Coordinates of C-alpha atoms and ligand atoms in Angstrom, one line a residue:
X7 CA 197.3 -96.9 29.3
X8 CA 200.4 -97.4 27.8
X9 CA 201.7 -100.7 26.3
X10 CA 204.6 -102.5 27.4
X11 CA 206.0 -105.7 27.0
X12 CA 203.7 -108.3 27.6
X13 CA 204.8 -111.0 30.4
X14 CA 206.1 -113.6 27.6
X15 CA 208.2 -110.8 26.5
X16 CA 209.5 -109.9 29.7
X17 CA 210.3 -113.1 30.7
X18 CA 212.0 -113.5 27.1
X19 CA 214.1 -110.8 27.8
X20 CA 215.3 -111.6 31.5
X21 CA 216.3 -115.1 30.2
X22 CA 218.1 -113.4 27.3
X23 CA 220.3 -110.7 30.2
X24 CA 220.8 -114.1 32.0
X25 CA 222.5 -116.0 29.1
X26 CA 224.6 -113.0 28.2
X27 CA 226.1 -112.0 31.1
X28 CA 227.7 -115.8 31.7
X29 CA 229.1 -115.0 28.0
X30 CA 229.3 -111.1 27.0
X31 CA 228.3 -108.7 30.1
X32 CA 229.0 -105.9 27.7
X33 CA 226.1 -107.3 25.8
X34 CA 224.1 -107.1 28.8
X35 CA 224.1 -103.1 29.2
X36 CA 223.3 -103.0 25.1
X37 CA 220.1 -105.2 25.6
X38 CA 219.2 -102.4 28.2
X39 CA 219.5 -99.7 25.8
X40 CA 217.6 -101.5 23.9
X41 CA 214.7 -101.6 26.2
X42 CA 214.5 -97.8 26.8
X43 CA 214.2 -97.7 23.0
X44 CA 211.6 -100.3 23.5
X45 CA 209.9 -97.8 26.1
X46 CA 210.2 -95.1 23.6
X47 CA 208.8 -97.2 21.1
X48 CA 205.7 -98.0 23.3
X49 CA 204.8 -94.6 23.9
X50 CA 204.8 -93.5 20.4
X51 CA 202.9 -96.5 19.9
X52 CA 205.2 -97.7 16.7
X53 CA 205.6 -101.3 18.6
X54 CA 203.1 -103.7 20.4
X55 CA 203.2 -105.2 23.4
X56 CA 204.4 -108.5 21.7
X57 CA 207.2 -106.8 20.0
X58 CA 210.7 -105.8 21.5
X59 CA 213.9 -104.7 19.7
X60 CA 215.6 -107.0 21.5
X61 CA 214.1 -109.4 19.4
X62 CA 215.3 -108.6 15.7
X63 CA 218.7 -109.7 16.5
X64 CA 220.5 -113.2 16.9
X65 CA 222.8 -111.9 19.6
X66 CA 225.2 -114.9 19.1
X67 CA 226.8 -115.1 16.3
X68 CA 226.3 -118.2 13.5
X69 CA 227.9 -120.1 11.8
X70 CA 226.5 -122.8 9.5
X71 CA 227.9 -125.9 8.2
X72 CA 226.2 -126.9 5.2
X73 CA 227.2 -129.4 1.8
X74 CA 226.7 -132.9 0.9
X75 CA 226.7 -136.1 2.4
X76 CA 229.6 -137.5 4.2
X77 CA 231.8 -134.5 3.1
X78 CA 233.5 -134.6 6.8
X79 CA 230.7 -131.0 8.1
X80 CA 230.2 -133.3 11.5
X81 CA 234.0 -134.4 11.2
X82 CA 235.7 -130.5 11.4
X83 CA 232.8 -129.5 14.1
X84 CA 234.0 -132.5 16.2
X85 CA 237.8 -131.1 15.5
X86 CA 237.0 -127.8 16.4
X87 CA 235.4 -128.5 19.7
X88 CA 237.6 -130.7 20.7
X89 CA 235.3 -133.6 21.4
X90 CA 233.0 -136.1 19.6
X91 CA 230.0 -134.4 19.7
X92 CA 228.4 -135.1 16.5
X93 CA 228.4 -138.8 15.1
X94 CA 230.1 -139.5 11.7
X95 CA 230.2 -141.7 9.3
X96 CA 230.6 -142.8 5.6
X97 CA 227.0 -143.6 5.3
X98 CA 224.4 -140.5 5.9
X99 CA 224.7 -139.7 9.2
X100 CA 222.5 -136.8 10.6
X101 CA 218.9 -136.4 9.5
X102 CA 218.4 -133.3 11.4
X103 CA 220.2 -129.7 11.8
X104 CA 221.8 -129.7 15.2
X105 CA 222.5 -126.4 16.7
X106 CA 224.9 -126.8 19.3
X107 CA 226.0 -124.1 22.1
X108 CA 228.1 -123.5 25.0
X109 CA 226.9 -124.4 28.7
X110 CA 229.4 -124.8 31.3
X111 CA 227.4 -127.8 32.5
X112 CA 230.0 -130.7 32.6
X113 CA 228.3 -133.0 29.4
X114 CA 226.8 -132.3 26.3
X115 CA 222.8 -133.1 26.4
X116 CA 220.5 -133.1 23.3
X117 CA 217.4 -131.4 23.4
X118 CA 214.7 -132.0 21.2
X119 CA 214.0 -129.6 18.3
X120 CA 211.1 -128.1 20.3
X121 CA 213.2 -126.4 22.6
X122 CA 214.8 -124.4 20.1
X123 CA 211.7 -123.4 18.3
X124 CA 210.4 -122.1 21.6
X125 CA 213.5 -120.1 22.9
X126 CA 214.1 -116.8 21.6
X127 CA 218.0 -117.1 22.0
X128 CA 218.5 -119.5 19.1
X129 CA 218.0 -118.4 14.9
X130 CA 214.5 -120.9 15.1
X131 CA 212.5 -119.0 17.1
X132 CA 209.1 -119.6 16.0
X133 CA 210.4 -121.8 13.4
X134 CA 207.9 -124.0 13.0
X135 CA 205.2 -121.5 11.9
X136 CA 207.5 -120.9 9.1
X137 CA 207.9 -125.2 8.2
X138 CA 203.9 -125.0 8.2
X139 CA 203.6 -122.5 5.8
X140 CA 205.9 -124.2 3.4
X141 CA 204.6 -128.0 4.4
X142 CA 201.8 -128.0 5.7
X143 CA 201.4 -130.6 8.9
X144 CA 205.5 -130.3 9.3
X145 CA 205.1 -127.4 11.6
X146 CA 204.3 -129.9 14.7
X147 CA 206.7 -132.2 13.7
X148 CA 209.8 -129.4 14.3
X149 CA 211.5 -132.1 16.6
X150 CA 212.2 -134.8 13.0
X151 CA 213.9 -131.5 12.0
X152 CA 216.2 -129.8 14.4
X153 CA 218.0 -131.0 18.1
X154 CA 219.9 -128.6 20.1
X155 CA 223.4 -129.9 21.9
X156 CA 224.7 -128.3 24.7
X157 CA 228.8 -128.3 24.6
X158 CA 231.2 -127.5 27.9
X159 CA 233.7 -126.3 25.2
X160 CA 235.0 -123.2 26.0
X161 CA 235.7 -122.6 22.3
X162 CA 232.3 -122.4 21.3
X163 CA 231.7 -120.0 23.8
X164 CA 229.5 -116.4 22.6
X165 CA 228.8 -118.6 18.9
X166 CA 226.1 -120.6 18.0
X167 CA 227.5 -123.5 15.2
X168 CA 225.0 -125.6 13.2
X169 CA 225.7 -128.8 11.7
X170 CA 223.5 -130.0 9.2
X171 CA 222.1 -133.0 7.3
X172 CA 223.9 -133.9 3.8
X173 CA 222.4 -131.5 1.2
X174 CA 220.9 -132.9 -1.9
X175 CA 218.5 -130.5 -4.2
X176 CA 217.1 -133.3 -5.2
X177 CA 215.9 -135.3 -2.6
X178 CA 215.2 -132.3 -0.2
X179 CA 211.9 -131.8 0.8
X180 CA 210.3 -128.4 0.9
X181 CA 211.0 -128.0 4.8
X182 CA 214.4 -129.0 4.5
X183 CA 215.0 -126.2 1.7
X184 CA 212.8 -123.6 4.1
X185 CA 215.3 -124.5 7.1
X186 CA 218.8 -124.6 4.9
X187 CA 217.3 -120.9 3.2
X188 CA 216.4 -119.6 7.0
X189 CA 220.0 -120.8 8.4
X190 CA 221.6 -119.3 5.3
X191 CA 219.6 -116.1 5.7
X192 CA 220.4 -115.8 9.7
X193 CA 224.1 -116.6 9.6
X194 CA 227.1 -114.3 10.1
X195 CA 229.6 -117.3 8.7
X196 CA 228.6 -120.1 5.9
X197 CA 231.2 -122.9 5.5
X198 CA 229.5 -124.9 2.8
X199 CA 231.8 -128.8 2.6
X200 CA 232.2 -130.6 -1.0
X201 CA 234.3 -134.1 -1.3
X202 CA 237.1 -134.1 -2.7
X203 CA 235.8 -138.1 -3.3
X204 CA 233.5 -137.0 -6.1
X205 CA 235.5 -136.1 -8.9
X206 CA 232.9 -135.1 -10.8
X207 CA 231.0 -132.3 -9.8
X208 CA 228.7 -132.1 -12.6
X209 CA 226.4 -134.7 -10.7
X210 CA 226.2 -132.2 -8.1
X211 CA 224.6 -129.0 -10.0
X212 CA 221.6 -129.2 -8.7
X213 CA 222.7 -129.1 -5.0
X214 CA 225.3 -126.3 -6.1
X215 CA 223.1 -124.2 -7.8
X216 CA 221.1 -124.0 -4.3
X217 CA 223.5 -123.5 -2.1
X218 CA 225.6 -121.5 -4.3
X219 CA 223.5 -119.6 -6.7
X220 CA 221.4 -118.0 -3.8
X221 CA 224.4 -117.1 -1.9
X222 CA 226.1 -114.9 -4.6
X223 CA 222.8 -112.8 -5.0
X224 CA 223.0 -111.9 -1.7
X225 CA 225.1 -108.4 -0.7
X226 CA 226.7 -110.2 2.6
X227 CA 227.8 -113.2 0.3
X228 CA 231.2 -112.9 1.5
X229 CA 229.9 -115.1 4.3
X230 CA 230.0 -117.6 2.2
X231 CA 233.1 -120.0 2.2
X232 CA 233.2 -122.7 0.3
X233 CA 235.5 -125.5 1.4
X234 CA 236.7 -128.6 -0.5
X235 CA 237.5 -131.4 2.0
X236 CA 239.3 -134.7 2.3
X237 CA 241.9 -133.8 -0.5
X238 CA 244.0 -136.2 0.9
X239 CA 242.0 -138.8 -1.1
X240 CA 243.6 -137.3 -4.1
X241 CA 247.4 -137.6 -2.6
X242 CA 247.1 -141.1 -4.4
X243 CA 247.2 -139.4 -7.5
X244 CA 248.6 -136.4 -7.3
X245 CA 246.0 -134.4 -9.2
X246 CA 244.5 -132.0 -6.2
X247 CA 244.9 -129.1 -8.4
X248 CA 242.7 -131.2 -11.1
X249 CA 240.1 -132.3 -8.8
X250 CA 240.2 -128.1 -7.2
X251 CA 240.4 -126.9 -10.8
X252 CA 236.7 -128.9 -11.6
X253 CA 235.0 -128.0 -8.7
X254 CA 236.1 -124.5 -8.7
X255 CA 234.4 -124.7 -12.7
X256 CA 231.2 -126.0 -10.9
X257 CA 230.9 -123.4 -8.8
X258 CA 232.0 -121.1 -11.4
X259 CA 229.1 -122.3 -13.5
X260 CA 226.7 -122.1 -10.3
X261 CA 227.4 -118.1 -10.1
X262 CA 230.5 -117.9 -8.1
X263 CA 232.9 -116.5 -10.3
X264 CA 235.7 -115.4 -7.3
X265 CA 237.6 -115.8 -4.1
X266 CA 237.3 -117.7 -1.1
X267 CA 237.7 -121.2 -1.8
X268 CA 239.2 -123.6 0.8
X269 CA 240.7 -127.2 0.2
X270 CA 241.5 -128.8 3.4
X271 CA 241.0 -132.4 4.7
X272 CA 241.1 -133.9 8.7
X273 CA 244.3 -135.4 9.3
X274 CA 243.2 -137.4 11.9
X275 CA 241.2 -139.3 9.8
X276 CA 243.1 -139.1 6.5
X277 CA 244.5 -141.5 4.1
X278 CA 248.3 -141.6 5.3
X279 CA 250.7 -139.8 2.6
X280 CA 253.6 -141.9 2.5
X281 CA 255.3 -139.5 0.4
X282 CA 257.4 -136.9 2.3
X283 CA 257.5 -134.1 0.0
X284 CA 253.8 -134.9 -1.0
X285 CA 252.6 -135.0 2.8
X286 CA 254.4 -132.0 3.3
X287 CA 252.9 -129.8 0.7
X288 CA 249.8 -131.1 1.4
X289 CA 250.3 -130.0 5.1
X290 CA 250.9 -127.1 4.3
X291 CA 248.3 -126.2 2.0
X292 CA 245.7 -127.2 4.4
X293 CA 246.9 -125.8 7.5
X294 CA 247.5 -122.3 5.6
X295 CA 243.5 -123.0 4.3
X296 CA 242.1 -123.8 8.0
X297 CA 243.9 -121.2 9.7
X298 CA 241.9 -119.0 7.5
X299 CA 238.9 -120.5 8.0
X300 CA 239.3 -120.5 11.9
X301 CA 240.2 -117.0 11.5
X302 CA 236.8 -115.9 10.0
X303 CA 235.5 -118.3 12.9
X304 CA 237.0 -116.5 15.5
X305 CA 236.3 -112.9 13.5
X306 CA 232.6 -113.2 13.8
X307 CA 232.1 -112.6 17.1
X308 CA 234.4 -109.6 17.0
X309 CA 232.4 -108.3 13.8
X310 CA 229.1 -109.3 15.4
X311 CA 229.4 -107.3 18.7
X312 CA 229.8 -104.4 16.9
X313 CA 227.2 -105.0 14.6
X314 CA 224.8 -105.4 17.3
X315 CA 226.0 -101.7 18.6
X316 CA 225.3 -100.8 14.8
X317 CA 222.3 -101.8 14.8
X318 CA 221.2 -100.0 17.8
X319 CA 221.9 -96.7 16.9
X320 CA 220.3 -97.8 14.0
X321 CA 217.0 -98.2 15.3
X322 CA 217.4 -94.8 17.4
X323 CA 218.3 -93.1 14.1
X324 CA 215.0 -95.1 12.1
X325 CA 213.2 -93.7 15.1
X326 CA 214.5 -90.3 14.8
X327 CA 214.9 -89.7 11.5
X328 CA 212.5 -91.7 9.3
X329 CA 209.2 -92.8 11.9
X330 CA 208.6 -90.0 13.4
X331 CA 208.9 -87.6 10.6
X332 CA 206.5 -90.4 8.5
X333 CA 204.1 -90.7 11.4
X334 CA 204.3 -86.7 11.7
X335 CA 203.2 -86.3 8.1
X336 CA 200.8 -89.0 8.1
X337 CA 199.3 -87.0 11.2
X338 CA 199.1 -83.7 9.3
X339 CA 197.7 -85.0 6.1
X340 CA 194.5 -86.4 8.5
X341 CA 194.6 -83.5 10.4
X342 CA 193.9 -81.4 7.3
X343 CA 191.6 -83.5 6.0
X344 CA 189.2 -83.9 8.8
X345 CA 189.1 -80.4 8.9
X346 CA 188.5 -79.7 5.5
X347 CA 185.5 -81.6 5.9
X348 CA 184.3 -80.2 8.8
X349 CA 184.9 -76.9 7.8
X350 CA 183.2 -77.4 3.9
X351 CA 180.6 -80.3 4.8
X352 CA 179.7 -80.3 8.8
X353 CA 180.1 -76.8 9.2
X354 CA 178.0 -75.6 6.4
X355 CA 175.1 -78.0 7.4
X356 CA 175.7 -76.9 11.4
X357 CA 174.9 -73.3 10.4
X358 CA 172.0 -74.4 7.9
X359 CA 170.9 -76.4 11.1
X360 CA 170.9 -73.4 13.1
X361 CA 169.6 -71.2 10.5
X362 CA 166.7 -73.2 10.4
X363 CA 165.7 -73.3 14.1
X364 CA 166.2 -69.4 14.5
X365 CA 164.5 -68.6 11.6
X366 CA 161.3 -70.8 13.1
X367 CA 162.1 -70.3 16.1
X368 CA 159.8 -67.2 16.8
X369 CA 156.5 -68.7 14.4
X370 CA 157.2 -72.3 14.4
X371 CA 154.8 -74.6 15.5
X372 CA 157.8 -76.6 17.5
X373 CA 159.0 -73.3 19.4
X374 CA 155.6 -72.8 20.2
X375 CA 154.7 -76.0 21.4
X376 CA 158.7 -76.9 23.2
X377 CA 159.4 -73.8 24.2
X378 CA 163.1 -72.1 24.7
X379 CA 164.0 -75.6 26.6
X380 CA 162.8 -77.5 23.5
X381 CA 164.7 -75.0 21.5
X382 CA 168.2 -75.9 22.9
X383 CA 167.6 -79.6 23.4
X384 CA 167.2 -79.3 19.5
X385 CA 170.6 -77.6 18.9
X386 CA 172.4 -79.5 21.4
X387 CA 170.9 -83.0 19.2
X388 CA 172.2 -81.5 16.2
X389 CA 175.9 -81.2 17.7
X390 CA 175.9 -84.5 19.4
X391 CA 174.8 -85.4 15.7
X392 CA 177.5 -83.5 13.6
X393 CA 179.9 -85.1 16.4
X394 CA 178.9 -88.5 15.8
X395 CA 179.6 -87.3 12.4
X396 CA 182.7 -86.2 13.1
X397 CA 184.0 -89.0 14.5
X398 CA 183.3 -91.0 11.6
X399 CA 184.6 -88.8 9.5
X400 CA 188.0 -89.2 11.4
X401 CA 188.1 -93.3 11.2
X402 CA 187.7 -92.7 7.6
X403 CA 189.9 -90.5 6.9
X404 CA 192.2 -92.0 9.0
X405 CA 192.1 -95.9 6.8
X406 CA 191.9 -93.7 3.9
X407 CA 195.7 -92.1 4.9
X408 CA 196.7 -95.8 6.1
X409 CA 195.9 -97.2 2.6
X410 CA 198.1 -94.4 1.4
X411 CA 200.9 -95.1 3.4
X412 CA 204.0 -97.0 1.7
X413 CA 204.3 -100.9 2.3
X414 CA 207.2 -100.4 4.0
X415 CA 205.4 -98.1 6.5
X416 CA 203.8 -101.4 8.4
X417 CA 206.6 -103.0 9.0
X418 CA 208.6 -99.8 10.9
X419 CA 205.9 -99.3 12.9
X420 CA 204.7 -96.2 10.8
X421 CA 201.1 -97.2 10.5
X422 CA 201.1 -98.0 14.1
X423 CA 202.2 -94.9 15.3
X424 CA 199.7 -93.2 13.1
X425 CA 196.8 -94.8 14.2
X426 CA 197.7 -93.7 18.0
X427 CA 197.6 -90.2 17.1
X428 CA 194.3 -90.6 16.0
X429 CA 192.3 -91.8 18.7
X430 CA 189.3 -89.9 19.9
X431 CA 190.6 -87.9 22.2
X432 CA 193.6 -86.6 20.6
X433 CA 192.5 -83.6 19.8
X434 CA 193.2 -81.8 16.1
X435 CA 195.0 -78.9 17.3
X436 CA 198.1 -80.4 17.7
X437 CA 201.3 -80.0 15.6
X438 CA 202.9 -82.8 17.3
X439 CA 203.4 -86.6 17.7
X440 CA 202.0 -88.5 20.9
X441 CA 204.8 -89.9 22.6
X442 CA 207.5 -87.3 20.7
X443 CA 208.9 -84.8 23.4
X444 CA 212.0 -83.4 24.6
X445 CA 212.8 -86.1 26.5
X446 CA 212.3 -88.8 24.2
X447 CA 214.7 -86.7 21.8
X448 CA 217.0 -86.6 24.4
X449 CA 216.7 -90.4 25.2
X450 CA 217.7 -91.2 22.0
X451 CA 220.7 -88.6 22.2
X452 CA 221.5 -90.0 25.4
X453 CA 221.6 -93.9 23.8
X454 CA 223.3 -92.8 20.8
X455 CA 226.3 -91.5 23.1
X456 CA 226.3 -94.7 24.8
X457 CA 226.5 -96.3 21.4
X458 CA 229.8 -94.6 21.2
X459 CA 231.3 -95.7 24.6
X460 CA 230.2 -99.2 23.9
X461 CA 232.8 -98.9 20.5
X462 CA 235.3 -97.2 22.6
X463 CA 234.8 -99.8 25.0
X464 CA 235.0 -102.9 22.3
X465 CA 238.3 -101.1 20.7
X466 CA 240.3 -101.2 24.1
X467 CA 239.2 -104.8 24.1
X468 CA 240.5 -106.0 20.5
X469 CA 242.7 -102.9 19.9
X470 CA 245.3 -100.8 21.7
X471 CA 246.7 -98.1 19.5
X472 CA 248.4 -96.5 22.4
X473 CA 250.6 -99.7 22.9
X474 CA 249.8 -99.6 26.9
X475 CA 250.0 -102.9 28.5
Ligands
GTP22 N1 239.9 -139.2 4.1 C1 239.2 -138.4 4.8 N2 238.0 -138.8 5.4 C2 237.3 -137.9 6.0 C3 237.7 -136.5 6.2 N3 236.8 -135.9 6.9 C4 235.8 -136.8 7.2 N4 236.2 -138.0 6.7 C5 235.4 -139.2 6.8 O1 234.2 -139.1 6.0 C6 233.1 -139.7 6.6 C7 232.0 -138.7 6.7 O2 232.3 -137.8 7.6 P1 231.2 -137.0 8.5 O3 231.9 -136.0 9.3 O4 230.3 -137.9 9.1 O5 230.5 -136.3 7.2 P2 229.2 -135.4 7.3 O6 229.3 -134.4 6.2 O7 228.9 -134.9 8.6 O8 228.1 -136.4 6.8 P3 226.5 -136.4 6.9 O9 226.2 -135.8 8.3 O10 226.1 -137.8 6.8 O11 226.0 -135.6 5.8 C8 233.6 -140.3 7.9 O12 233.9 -141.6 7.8 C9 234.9 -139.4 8.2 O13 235.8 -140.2 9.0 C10 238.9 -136.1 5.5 O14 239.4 -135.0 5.5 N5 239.6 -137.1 4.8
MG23 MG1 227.2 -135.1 9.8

């Protein structure tokens, strides 16, 4: 029998078409493609039961809010839903990272962290097992760590935001660094928050260096913004470009040598600028910095639909063009070697089996004793023996190719696949993969064009080059 998904799975996936098609319904015929790729995947053996491509991707897109205490991240979240949803404060505030989401229920309601580690739409799926491995004992306690918020705002709507606790290096502890690293890791947009209040950075390096150093390393580290907030503190003194100057050294010394750094500050909660021409230019500095900031907002979900399209003609093209072909070779390479030792080390003691029992078969005492019936039992032992054999010989051969195989070969399914072509009763004389047919090719044709109508489809949406109404 053929694996499928498992009923977990299945039940994952329904909830997942439910959620999207109250947010994205073109989202909703990609998650199907999906599952025929999933169905292709099955048969070629290359996924389990417990596995789904559907899985490997955060189909909302988001965005982080990370930085240090009291630097206004709850503040801006509550600004740009358009309700006080998070508490704030000038002392620390939140202890946990709250992921918040649309639902078009009327009030927000907090979850506890559990929920989120147990449902496969949010970036903590399965989170805990992670905490454990990191702190041990921490893993059952993932509801002291995260809380999810539902949020009636339409303008959260097809995102997933995450505010987070002030970030110290210092005082973190191990699960706290685990989490901030696995947010940073899943996110499409990071906004990290500094205070304009500290005017020296320097006490800061520590908490820089890990937010900041690790982002830069990465290739996608123009997700990273770094914001400067509540510059109005410095309106007193005039000296913004001062207080920008050091912190832009700071992160300078952390690793980030360029671009994309934001000062802005909350005017609803700002220290009033009594100055006209001070107020003004300080107006207009941050407004021009938060329109950009909402702009990368609003971008990612744009950028992520069509990353998720990306991404599965992807995985048809892995399929396609790098599994199969390695499972295919992996396949060959047994082939030959089973049968090069059937054909140099069964076969030659199969014939000196039978030589023998000819060769006695008129004087011998056994022929004489078993007779012609005895004669034949005796062969057909020896084959069901050199079969037993053979069988072996095929496991073996088979781990020996799997300890050949490259490491990244388990994680594509590679090994997998392999290992269903060996089974006992596929035969040897076989130059093909279980699973690999013309219609599976033609599946993956077939999802590849849809691929492209999806694009088409999203380029209507966003663009119109032919100026139609
Ligand atoms: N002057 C000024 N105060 C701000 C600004 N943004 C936030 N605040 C105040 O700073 C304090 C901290 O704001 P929060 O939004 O709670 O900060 P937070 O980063 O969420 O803090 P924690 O969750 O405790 O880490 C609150 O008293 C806010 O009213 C700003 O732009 N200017
Ligand atoms: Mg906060």
């Amino acid at each position: 029998m053929l694996a499928g998904p498992d009923a977990n799975l299945k039940a994952r996936i329904k909830s997942l078409r439910q959620h999207l098609s109250t947010e994205n319904p073109l989202l909703v015929s990609i998650v199907d493609r999906f599952c025929e790729l999933d169905k292709l995947a099955y048969k070629l053996g290359i996924i389990s039961s417990k596995q789904s491509y559907t899985t490997d991707i955060s189909w909302w897109p988001l965005i982080s809010i990370l930085g240090t205490f009291s630097a206004g991240k709850s503040t801006f979240i509550n600004h740009y839903v358009q309700k006080d949803l998070q508490k704030t404060g000038n002392q620390a505030v939140d202890d946990k990272f709250t992921v918040i989401c649309f639902s078009s229920d009327d009030k927000v309601r907090v979850l506890p962290g559990l929920a989120l580690d147990a449902d496969p739409r949010f970036p903590f799926y399965q989170i805990s097992e992670e905490i454990e491995k990191v702190a041990a004992g921490e893993g059952s306690r993932i509801d002291a760590y995260l809380q999810l918020k539902t949020c009636p705002s339409d303008l959260i709507k097809g995102k997933i935001f995450i505010d987070s606790p002030g970030f110290d290096a210092d005082a973190q502890r191990n699960s706290t660094l685990r989490i901030t690293d696995h947010i940073i890791n899943l996110s499409d947009l990071v906004l990290v928050f500094f205070d304009a209040r500290h005017p020296e950075p320097g006490a800061m390096r520590d908490t820089l260096e890990h937010l900041v150093a690790g982002t830069v390393q990465r290739n996608d580290s123009n997700k990273v913004l770094f914001i400067l907030n509540q510059i109005d503190t410095t309106a007193m003194e005039d000296n913004v470009e001062e207080v920008v100057a050091a912190w832009q050294r700071a992160l300078a010394h952390g690793g980030l040598v360029s671009g994309r750094f934001y000062a802005t500050y909350n005017e609803e909660v700002a220290v009033p600028i009594e100055d006209k021409g001070l107020r003004e230019r300080y107006k207009r500095k941050r407004d021009a910095d938060l329109n950009e900031i909402y702009q990368r907002i609003a971008d990612v979900s744009i950028e992520r639909v069509y990353r998720i399209i990306g991404s599965l003609e992807n995985t048809a093209n892995q399929i396609e063009n790098k599994i199969v072909p390695q499972v295919r070779e992996a396949v060959h390479t047994w082939i030959k070697r089973v049968l090069l030792v059937d054909v140099f080390i069964l076969g030659p003691i199969f014939a000196g089996m039978l030589f023998y029992l000819v060769k006695h078969a008129g004087s011998g005492t056994a022929y004489a004793a078993y007779g012609k019936t005895g004669f034949m039992v005796a062969i057909l032992l020896s084959l069901a023996l050199l079969l037993v054999i053979h069988f072996f010989v095929r496991s073996i051969v088979a781990k020996w190719v799997v300890r050949a195989l490259p490491e990244e070969a388990l994680e594509g399914g590679v090994r997998a696949g392999f290992l269903r072509n060996t089974r006992w009763w596929q035969t040897l004389a076989r130059p093909f993969v279980a699973g690999w047919n013309k219609s599976a090719r033609n599946k993956l044709i077939e999802i590849r064009e849809a691929a492209d109508i999806f694009v088409q489809k999203l380029n209507d949406e966003y663009t119109n080059p032919s100026g139609q109404d």
